[in-house]
């Protein structure tokens, strides 16, 4: 991997992590189609750290409120809205953690193929649009409960399959449950914090155990570019979400999936 490839991959990661179009698919495809070398563990850690920084900075007030809400709940020994939201985020994260632990080998060795990505890109793109079209879009974050969080969390576990899109399927589930678009995206992005953090920590462990040399310059480039791109993407996606809806993302996914099938055939 050279500097230009590192820059492009970091740009792609930052741009696609929070859009409902699957970042994993876009990072796998360059090696599958263009013959680029695998970016390696160190670079994976870097771009995950970059996108994590972006979402933490953007939602710093929400994350701080959940942290202080947990402290108040422990002191006062009673539930409060911020503590409740934090607990729901934890609950919705558990299915993905369990699924990743149980299906790690299957995902890494059997499902990281262009055929799988093409199929999931199309199927889950259509489901996203159907949920957006059919959903009532009346519920706010205050109506999020255990059942809703658990169902969204189960959907997030499916996103372990490459091409599904973690943000896409969690928003699909939230929209199908009747949440407004902005609220669906809000909860989806909050869920990304523990998921990206957990994935990054696992990759760091693998990196420490690996003997592969680390190119610190490429890592720094990956962090900076992915963080800046992801932050800008979050800002503009949330501003345009109500106006655009999910139709453009379905169209993009259909075009991408269709192009992949044509290339594979």
PDB file of C-alpha atoms in Angstrom:
ATOM      1  CA  UNK A   1       0.000   0.000   0.000  1.00  0.00           C
ATOM      2  CA  UNK A   2       1.359   3.405  -0.976  1.00  0.00           C
ATOM      3  CA  UNK A   3       0.476   6.865   0.351  1.00  0.00           C
ATOM      4  CA  UNK A   4      -2.174   7.539  -2.304  1.00  0.00           C
ATOM      5  CA  UNK A   5      -3.923   4.250  -1.606  1.00  0.00           C
ATOM      6  CA  UNK A   6      -3.815   4.969   2.128  1.00  0.00           C
ATOM      7  CA  UNK A   7      -5.341   8.394   1.559  1.00  0.00           C
ATOM      8  CA  UNK A   8      -8.129   7.029  -0.640  1.00  0.00           C
ATOM      9  CA  UNK A   9      -8.958   4.171   1.739  1.00  0.00           C
ATOM     10  CA  UNK A  10      -9.077   6.551   4.729  1.00  0.00           C
ATOM     11  CA  UNK A  11     -11.307   8.881   2.731  1.00  0.00           C
ATOM     12  CA  UNK A  12     -13.608   6.002   1.806  1.00  0.00           C
ATOM     13  CA  UNK A  13     -13.763   4.765   5.420  1.00  0.00           C
ATOM     14  CA  UNK A  14     -14.625   8.207   6.770  1.00  0.00           C
ATOM     15  CA  UNK A  15     -17.230   8.837   4.091  1.00  0.00           C
ATOM     16  CA  UNK A  16     -18.966   5.465   4.273  1.00  0.00           C
ATOM     17  CA  UNK A  17     -18.836   4.547   7.985  1.00  0.00           C
ATOM     18  CA  UNK A  18     -21.939   6.549   8.902  1.00  0.00           C
ATOM     19  CA  UNK A  19     -23.800   6.490   5.597  1.00  0.00           C
ATOM     20  CA  UNK A  20     -26.140   3.521   5.012  1.00  0.00           C
ATOM     21  CA  UNK A  21     -23.963   2.101   2.222  1.00  0.00           C
ATOM     22  CA  UNK A  22     -21.485  -0.190   4.072  1.00  0.00           C
ATOM     23  CA  UNK A  23     -17.928   0.894   4.811  1.00  0.00           C
ATOM     24  CA  UNK A  24     -16.691  -2.703   5.000  1.00  0.00           C
ATOM     25  CA  UNK A  25     -17.846  -3.342   1.444  1.00  0.00           C
ATOM     26  CA  UNK A  26     -16.048  -0.297   0.121  1.00  0.00           C
ATOM     27  CA  UNK A  27     -12.823  -1.234   1.916  1.00  0.00           C
ATOM     28  CA  UNK A  28     -12.880  -4.849   0.767  1.00  0.00           C
ATOM     29  CA  UNK A  29     -13.662  -4.089  -2.873  1.00  0.00           C
ATOM     30  CA  UNK A  30     -10.404  -2.297  -3.866  1.00  0.00           C
ATOM     31  CA  UNK A  31      -8.434  -5.463  -3.137  1.00  0.00           C
ATOM     32  CA  UNK A  32     -11.068  -7.653  -4.825  1.00  0.00           C
ATOM     33  CA  UNK A  33     -11.478  -5.552  -7.984  1.00  0.00           C
ATOM     34  CA  UNK A  34      -8.389  -3.350  -8.315  1.00  0.00           C
ATOM     35  CA  UNK A  35      -5.911  -5.813  -6.895  1.00  0.00           C
ATOM     36  CA  UNK A  36      -4.755  -3.419  -4.182  1.00  0.00           C
ATOM     37  CA  UNK A  37      -2.838  -5.039  -1.337  1.00  0.00           C
ATOM     38  CA  UNK A  38      -4.701  -5.567   1.935  1.00  0.00           C
ATOM     39  CA  UNK A  39      -4.386  -2.427   4.041  1.00  0.00           C
ATOM     40  CA  UNK A  40      -3.306  -4.434   7.060  1.00  0.00           C
ATOM     41  CA  UNK A  41      -4.174  -4.420  10.748  1.00  0.00           C
ATOM     42  CA  UNK A  42      -2.352  -1.211  11.617  1.00  0.00           C
ATOM     43  CA  UNK A  43      -4.219   0.809   9.016  1.00  0.00           C
ATOM     44  CA  UNK A  44      -7.538  -0.759  10.080  1.00  0.00           C
ATOM     45  CA  UNK A  45      -6.827   0.416  13.624  1.00  0.00           C
ATOM     46  CA  UNK A  46      -6.014   3.901  12.361  1.00  0.00           C
ATOM     47  CA  UNK A  47      -9.185   4.430  10.335  1.00  0.00           C
ATOM     48  CA  UNK A  48     -11.357   2.954  13.098  1.00  0.00           C
ATOM     49  CA  UNK A  49      -9.766   5.377  15.544  1.00  0.00           C
ATOM     50  CA  UNK A  50     -10.433   8.234  13.136  1.00  0.00           C
ATOM     51  CA  UNK A  51     -14.135   7.479  12.733  1.00  0.00           C
ATOM     52  CA  UNK A  52     -14.450   6.908  16.488  1.00  0.00           C
ATOM     53  CA  UNK A  53     -12.950  10.339  17.165  1.00  0.00           C
ATOM     54  CA  UNK A  54     -15.408  11.914  14.715  1.00  0.00           C
ATOM     55  CA  UNK A  55     -18.549  10.458  16.299  1.00  0.00           C
ATOM     56  CA  UNK A  56     -17.312  11.066  19.857  1.00  0.00           C
ATOM     57  CA  UNK A  57     -16.604  14.733  19.084  1.00  0.00           C
ATOM     58  CA  UNK A  58     -19.964  15.207  17.350  1.00  0.00           C
ATOM     59  CA  UNK A  59     -21.980  13.504  20.110  1.00  0.00           C
ATOM     60  CA  UNK A  60     -19.780  14.625  23.006  1.00  0.00           C
ATOM     61  CA  UNK A  61     -22.711  16.260  24.815  1.00  0.00           C
ATOM     62  CA  UNK A  62     -24.867  13.133  24.559  1.00  0.00           C
ATOM     63  CA  UNK A  63     -22.016  10.911  25.703  1.00  0.00           C
ATOM     64  CA  UNK A  64     -21.180  13.219  28.600  1.00  0.00           C
ATOM     65  CA  UNK A  65     -24.861  13.353  29.591  1.00  0.00           C
ATOM     66  CA  UNK A  66     -25.073   9.553  29.620  1.00  0.00           C
ATOM     67  CA  UNK A  67     -21.900   9.345  31.713  1.00  0.00           C
ATOM     68  CA  UNK A  68     -23.071  11.899  34.271  1.00  0.00           C
ATOM     69  CA  UNK A  69     -26.544  10.338  34.207  1.00  0.00           C
ATOM     70  CA  UNK A  70     -25.005   7.004  35.190  1.00  0.00           C
ATOM     71  CA  UNK A  71     -23.226   8.710  38.074  1.00  0.00           C
ATOM     72  CA  UNK A  72     -26.421  10.398  39.258  1.00  0.00           C
ATOM     73  CA  UNK A  73     -28.310   7.131  38.992  1.00  0.00           C
ATOM     74  CA  UNK A  74     -25.787   5.364  41.205  1.00  0.00           C
ATOM     75  CA  UNK A  75     -25.812   8.144  43.795  1.00  0.00           C
ATOM     76  CA  UNK A  76     -29.594   8.656  43.824  1.00  0.00           C
ATOM     77  CA  UNK A  77     -30.380   4.973  43.221  1.00  0.00           C
ATOM     78  CA  UNK A  78     -33.035   5.742  40.666  1.00  0.00           C
ATOM     79  CA  UNK A  79     -33.413   5.877  36.904  1.00  0.00           C
ATOM     80  CA  UNK A  80     -33.049   9.091  34.913  1.00  0.00           C
ATOM     81  CA  UNK A  81     -33.435   9.711  31.134  1.00  0.00           C
ATOM     82  CA  UNK A  82     -29.673   9.901  30.457  1.00  0.00           C
ATOM     83  CA  UNK A  83     -28.955   6.706  32.384  1.00  0.00           C
ATOM     84  CA  UNK A  84     -31.823   4.991  30.580  1.00  0.00           C
ATOM     85  CA  UNK A  85     -30.428   5.954  27.172  1.00  0.00           C
ATOM     86  CA  UNK A  86     -26.971   4.735  28.156  1.00  0.00           C
ATOM     87  CA  UNK A  87     -28.348   1.383  29.315  1.00  0.00           C
ATOM     88  CA  UNK A  88     -30.328   1.010  26.091  1.00  0.00           C
ATOM     89  CA  UNK A  89     -27.170   1.644  24.048  1.00  0.00           C
ATOM     90  CA  UNK A  90     -25.398  -1.068  26.053  1.00  0.00           C
ATOM     91  CA  UNK A  91     -28.316  -3.472  25.593  1.00  0.00           C
ATOM     92  CA  UNK A  92     -28.448  -2.865  21.846  1.00  0.00           C
ATOM     93  CA  UNK A  93     -24.697  -3.496  21.595  1.00  0.00           C
ATOM     94  CA  UNK A  94     -24.779  -6.954  23.193  1.00  0.00           C
ATOM     95  CA  UNK A  95     -26.168  -8.917  20.185  1.00  0.00           C
ATOM     96  CA  UNK A  96     -23.370  -7.660  17.923  1.00  0.00           C
ATOM     97  CA  UNK A  97     -20.757  -8.538  20.552  1.00  0.00           C
ATOM     98  CA  UNK A  98     -22.160 -12.060  20.942  1.00  0.00           C
ATOM     99  CA  UNK A  99     -22.580 -12.515  17.199  1.00  0.00           C
ATOM    100  CA  UNK A 100     -19.054 -11.338  16.497  1.00  0.00           C
ATOM    101  CA  UNK A 101     -17.648 -13.728  19.089  1.00  0.00           C
ATOM    102  CA  UNK A 102     -19.585 -16.748  17.801  1.00  0.00           C
ATOM    103  CA  UNK A 103     -19.302 -16.112  14.063  1.00  0.00           C
ATOM    104  CA  UNK A 104     -15.848 -14.498  13.779  1.00  0.00           C
ATOM    105  CA  UNK A 105     -14.262 -17.295  11.733  1.00  0.00           C
ATOM    106  CA  UNK A 106     -17.297 -17.699   9.468  1.00  0.00           C
ATOM    107  CA  UNK A 107     -17.396 -13.968   8.709  1.00  0.00           C
ATOM    108  CA  UNK A 108     -13.680 -13.589   8.078  1.00  0.00           C
ATOM    109  CA  UNK A 109     -13.181 -16.713   5.977  1.00  0.00           C
ATOM    110  CA  UNK A 110     -16.510 -17.367   4.242  1.00  0.00           C
ATOM    111  CA  UNK A 111     -18.437 -14.110   3.916  1.00  0.00           C
ATOM    112  CA  UNK A 112     -15.803 -11.564   2.825  1.00  0.00           C
ATOM    113  CA  UNK A 113     -16.426 -12.124  -0.885  1.00  0.00           C
ATOM    114  CA  UNK A 114     -17.653  -9.912  -3.705  1.00  0.00           C
ATOM    115  CA  UNK A 115     -20.685 -12.196  -4.248  1.00  0.00           C
ATOM    116  CA  UNK A 116     -21.824 -11.750  -0.641  1.00  0.00           C
ATOM    117  CA  UNK A 117     -21.199  -7.999  -0.773  1.00  0.00           C
ATOM    118  CA  UNK A 118     -23.133  -7.621  -4.026  1.00  0.00           C
ATOM    119  CA  UNK A 119     -26.104  -9.527  -2.615  1.00  0.00           C
ATOM    120  CA  UNK A 120     -26.259  -7.764   0.750  1.00  0.00           C
ATOM    121  CA  UNK A 121     -25.728  -4.382  -0.900  1.00  0.00           C
ATOM    122  CA  UNK A 122     -28.873  -4.841  -2.987  1.00  0.00           C
ATOM    123  CA  UNK A 123     -31.082  -6.664  -0.475  1.00  0.00           C
ATOM    124  CA  UNK A 124     -30.476  -4.378   2.490  1.00  0.00           C
ATOM    125  CA  UNK A 125     -30.632  -1.300   0.295  1.00  0.00           C
ATOM    126  CA  UNK A 126     -34.182  -2.210  -0.730  1.00  0.00           C
ATOM    127  CA  UNK A 127     -35.117  -3.004   2.889  1.00  0.00           C
ATOM    128  CA  UNK A 128     -33.813   0.406   3.986  1.00  0.00           C
ATOM    129  CA  UNK A 129     -36.010   2.176   1.468  1.00  0.00           C
ATOM    130  CA  UNK A 130     -39.070   0.051   2.313  1.00  0.00           C
ATOM    131  CA  UNK A 131     -38.669   0.784   6.026  1.00  0.00           C
ATOM    132  CA  UNK A 132     -38.314   4.498   5.293  1.00  0.00           C
ATOM    133  CA  UNK A 133     -41.365   4.476   3.044  1.00  0.00           C
ATOM    134  CA  UNK A 134     -43.621   2.339   5.247  1.00  0.00           C
ATOM    135  CA  UNK A 135     -42.492   3.496   8.689  1.00  0.00           C
ATOM    136  CA  UNK A 136     -44.769   5.875  10.589  1.00  0.00           C
ATOM    137  CA  UNK A 137     -41.869   8.205  11.522  1.00  0.00           C
ATOM    138  CA  UNK A 138     -43.661   9.512  14.614  1.00  0.00           C
ATOM    139  CA  UNK A 139     -41.565   8.207  17.519  1.00  0.00           C
ATOM    140  CA  UNK A 140     -38.864  10.170  19.298  1.00  0.00           C
ATOM    141  CA  UNK A 141     -35.923   9.092  21.414  1.00  0.00           C
ATOM    142  CA  UNK A 142     -38.022   9.386  24.583  1.00  0.00           C
ATOM    143  CA  UNK A 143     -40.117   6.431  23.411  1.00  0.00           C
ATOM    144  CA  UNK A 144     -37.100   4.139  23.019  1.00  0.00           C
ATOM    145  CA  UNK A 145     -37.541   1.149  25.311  1.00  0.00           C
ATOM    146  CA  UNK A 146     -36.026  -2.261  25.942  1.00  0.00           C
ATOM    147  CA  UNK A 147     -37.938  -3.966  23.117  1.00  0.00           C
ATOM    148  CA  UNK A 148     -36.979  -1.347  20.520  1.00  0.00           C
ATOM    149  CA  UNK A 149     -33.328  -1.242  21.606  1.00  0.00           C
ATOM    150  CA  UNK A 150     -33.067  -5.031  21.551  1.00  0.00           C
ATOM    151  CA  UNK A 151     -34.608  -5.302  18.069  1.00  0.00           C
ATOM    152  CA  UNK A 152     -32.270  -2.616  16.726  1.00  0.00           C
ATOM    153  CA  UNK A 153     -29.389  -4.418  18.421  1.00  0.00           C
ATOM    154  CA  UNK A 154     -30.344  -7.723  16.778  1.00  0.00           C
ATOM    155  CA  UNK A 155     -30.402  -5.931  13.435  1.00  0.00           C
ATOM    156  CA  UNK A 156     -26.948  -4.523  14.173  1.00  0.00           C
ATOM    157  CA  UNK A 157     -25.647  -8.063  14.667  1.00  0.00           C
ATOM    158  CA  UNK A 158     -26.666  -8.880  11.075  1.00  0.00           C
ATOM    159  CA  UNK A 159     -24.344  -6.067   9.948  1.00  0.00           C
ATOM    160  CA  UNK A 160     -21.405  -8.335  10.756  1.00  0.00           C
ATOM    161  CA  UNK A 161     -22.036  -9.701   7.256  1.00  0.00           C
ATOM    162  CA  UNK A 162     -19.975  -7.534   4.853  1.00  0.00           C
ATOM    163  CA  UNK A 163     -22.015  -5.254   2.616  1.00  0.00           C
ATOM    164  CA  UNK A 164     -24.941  -4.982   5.031  1.00  0.00           C
ATOM    165  CA  UNK A 165     -23.981  -1.583   6.548  1.00  0.00           C
ATOM    166  CA  UNK A 166     -24.143  -1.213  10.320  1.00  0.00           C
ATOM    167  CA  UNK A 167     -25.659   2.260  10.161  1.00  0.00           C
ATOM    168  CA  UNK A 168     -27.984   1.228   7.353  1.00  0.00           C
ATOM    169  CA  UNK A 169     -29.517  -1.786   9.062  1.00  0.00           C
ATOM    170  CA  UNK A 170     -29.874  -0.100  12.461  1.00  0.00           C
ATOM    171  CA  UNK A 171     -31.654   2.822  10.807  1.00  0.00           C
ATOM    172  CA  UNK A 172     -33.781   0.342   8.847  1.00  0.00           C
ATOM    173  CA  UNK A 173     -34.854  -1.317  12.084  1.00  0.00           C
ATOM    174  CA  UNK A 174     -35.533   2.010  13.818  1.00  0.00           C
ATOM    175  CA  UNK A 175     -37.562   3.318  10.875  1.00  0.00           C
ATOM    176  CA  UNK A 176     -39.564   0.073  10.725  1.00  0.00           C
ATOM    177  CA  UNK A 177     -40.335   0.538  14.433  1.00  0.00           C
ATOM    178  CA  UNK A 178     -41.785   3.978  13.682  1.00  0.00           C
ATOM    179  CA  UNK A 179     -38.938   6.292  14.702  1.00  0.00           C
ATOM    180  CA  UNK A 180     -38.364   9.560  12.902  1.00  0.00           C
ATOM    181  CA  UNK A 181     -35.433   9.653  10.502  1.00  0.00           C
ATOM    182  CA  UNK A 182     -33.315  11.956  12.646  1.00  0.00           C
ATOM    183  CA  UNK A 183     -33.972   9.877  15.770  1.00  0.00           C
ATOM    184  CA  UNK A 184     -33.162   6.655  13.907  1.00  0.00           C
ATOM    185  CA  UNK A 185     -29.834   8.131  12.803  1.00  0.00           C
ATOM    186  CA  UNK A 186     -29.173   9.538  16.294  1.00  0.00           C
ATOM    187  CA  UNK A 187     -29.520   6.162  18.001  1.00  0.00           C
ATOM    188  CA  UNK A 188     -27.603   4.418  15.216  1.00  0.00           C
ATOM    189  CA  UNK A 189     -24.665   6.791  15.584  1.00  0.00           C
ATOM    190  CA  UNK A 190     -24.636   6.465  19.383  1.00  0.00           C
ATOM    191  CA  UNK A 191     -24.528   2.691  18.911  1.00  0.00           C
ATOM    192  CA  UNK A 192     -21.470   3.079  16.703  1.00  0.00           C
ATOM    193  CA  UNK A 193     -19.336   4.290  19.635  1.00  0.00           C
ATOM    194  CA  UNK A 194     -19.088   0.993  21.592  1.00  0.00           C
ATOM    195  CA  UNK A 195     -19.052  -1.059  18.378  1.00  0.00           C
ATOM    196  CA  UNK A 196     -16.191   0.859  16.751  1.00  0.00           C
ATOM    197  CA  UNK A 197     -14.351   1.045  20.077  1.00  0.00           C
ATOM    198  CA  UNK A 198     -14.687  -2.705  20.609  1.00  0.00           C
ATOM    199  CA  UNK A 199     -13.620  -3.544  17.060  1.00  0.00           C
ATOM    200  CA  UNK A 200     -10.657  -1.204  17.373  1.00  0.00           C
ATOM    201  CA  UNK A 201      -9.513  -2.746  20.649  1.00  0.00           C
ATOM    202  CA  UNK A 202      -9.681  -6.250  19.179  1.00  0.00           C
ATOM    203  CA  UNK A 203      -7.612  -5.120  16.209  1.00  0.00           C
ATOM    204  CA  UNK A 204      -5.088  -3.491  18.549  1.00  0.00           C
ATOM    205  CA  UNK A 205      -4.709  -6.802  20.396  1.00  0.00           C
ATOM    206  CA  UNK A 206      -4.165  -8.591  17.077  1.00  0.00           C
ATOM    207  CA  UNK A 207      -1.692  -5.884  16.046  1.00  0.00           C
ATOM    208  CA  UNK A 208       0.317  -6.240  19.243  1.00  0.00           C
ATOM    209  CA  UNK A 209       0.503 -10.006  18.737  1.00  0.00           C
ATOM    210  CA  UNK A 210       1.488  -9.599  15.083  1.00  0.00           C
ATOM    211  CA  UNK A 211       5.082  -9.281  13.911  1.00  0.00           C
ATOM    212  CA  UNK A 212       4.111  -7.131  10.920  1.00  0.00           C
ATOM    213  CA  UNK A 213       5.964  -3.784  10.893  1.00  0.00           C
ATOM    214  CA  UNK A 214       3.867  -0.639  11.417  1.00  0.00           C
ATOM    215  CA  UNK A 215       4.076   2.312   9.037  1.00  0.00           C
ATOM    216  CA  UNK A 216       3.368   5.159  11.457  1.00  0.00           C
ATOM    217  CA  UNK A 217       3.065   7.756   8.705  1.00  0.00           C
ATOM    218  CA  UNK A 218       0.254   5.862   7.011  1.00  0.00           C
ATOM    219  CA  UNK A 219      -1.431   5.338  10.382  1.00  0.00           C
ATOM    220  CA  UNK A 220      -1.353   9.070  11.125  1.00  0.00           C
ATOM    221  CA  UNK A 221      -2.701   9.798   7.645  1.00  0.00           C
ATOM    222  CA  UNK A 222      -5.492   7.267   8.184  1.00  0.00           C
ATOM    223  CA  UNK A 223      -6.553   8.774  11.523  1.00  0.00           C
ATOM    224  CA  UNK A 224      -6.603  12.379  10.306  1.00  0.00           C
ATOM    225  CA  UNK A 225      -8.296  11.794   6.949  1.00  0.00           C
ATOM    226  CA  UNK A 226     -10.926   9.331   8.215  1.00  0.00           C
ATOM    227  CA  UNK A 227     -11.751  11.527  11.247  1.00  0.00           C
ATOM    228  CA  UNK A 228     -12.174  14.713   9.218  1.00  0.00           C
ATOM    229  CA  UNK A 229     -14.182  12.986   6.482  1.00  0.00           C
ATOM    230  CA  UNK A 230     -16.423  11.138   8.946  1.00  0.00           C
ATOM    231  CA  UNK A 231     -17.198  14.303  10.916  1.00  0.00           C
ATOM    232  CA  UNK A 232     -18.168  16.257   7.802  1.00  0.00           C
ATOM    233  CA  UNK A 233     -20.260  13.298   6.612  1.00  0.00           C
ATOM    234  CA  UNK A 234     -22.193  13.137   9.905  1.00  0.00           C
ATOM    235  CA  UNK A 235     -22.908  16.882   9.816  1.00  0.00           C
ATOM    236  CA  UNK A 236     -24.220  16.940   6.260  1.00  0.00           C
ATOM    237  CA  UNK A 237     -26.048  13.615   6.455  1.00  0.00           C
ATOM    238  CA  UNK A 238     -28.099  14.744   9.460  1.00  0.00           C
ATOM    239  CA  UNK A 239     -28.824  18.124   7.861  1.00  0.00           C
ATOM    240  CA  UNK A 240     -30.038  16.579   4.611  1.00  0.00           C
ATOM    241  CA  UNK A 241     -31.693  13.433   5.960  1.00  0.00           C
ATOM    242  CA  UNK A 242     -35.222  14.792   6.306  1.00  0.00           C
ATOM    243  CA  UNK A 243     -35.098  16.304   2.840  1.00  0.00           C
ATOM    244  CA  UNK A 244     -33.496  13.377   1.021  1.00  0.00           C
ATOM    245  CA  UNK A 245     -34.859  10.368   2.877  1.00  0.00           C
ATOM    246  CA  UNK A 246     -33.352   6.973   2.119  1.00  0.00           C
ATOM    247  CA  UNK A 247     -34.240   6.719  -1.570  1.00  0.00           C
ATOM    248  CA  UNK A 248     -30.890   8.065  -2.904  1.00  0.00           C
ATOM    249  CA  UNK A 249     -28.981   5.554  -0.788  1.00  0.00           C
ATOM    250  CA  UNK A 250     -31.122   2.697  -2.088  1.00  0.00           C
ATOM    251  CA  UNK A 251     -30.431   3.826  -5.655  1.00  0.00           C
ATOM    252  CA  UNK A 252     -26.704   3.996  -4.968  1.00  0.00           C
ATOM    253  CA  UNK A 253     -26.721   0.532  -3.429  1.00  0.00           C
ATOM    254  CA  UNK A 254     -28.671  -0.915  -6.365  1.00  0.00           C
ATOM    255  CA  UNK A 255     -26.202   0.609  -8.832  1.00  0.00           C
ATOM    256  CA  UNK A 256     -23.201  -0.619  -6.834  1.00  0.00           C
ATOM    257  CA  UNK A 257     -24.663  -4.088  -6.359  1.00  0.00           C
ATOM    258  CA  UNK A 258     -25.687  -4.331 -10.009  1.00  0.00           C
ATOM    259  CA  UNK A 259     -22.208  -3.260 -11.165  1.00  0.00           C
ATOM    260  CA  UNK A 260     -20.669  -5.875  -8.883  1.00  0.00           C
ATOM    261  CA  UNK A 261     -22.878  -8.637 -10.290  1.00  0.00           C
ATOM    262  CA  UNK A 262     -21.975  -7.608 -13.855  1.00  0.00           C
ATOM    263  CA  UNK A 263     -18.275  -7.637 -12.944  1.00  0.00           C
ATOM    264  CA  UNK A 264     -18.586 -11.050 -11.304  1.00  0.00           C
ATOM    265  CA  UNK A 265     -20.444 -12.559 -14.257  1.00  0.00           C
TER     266      UNK A 265
END
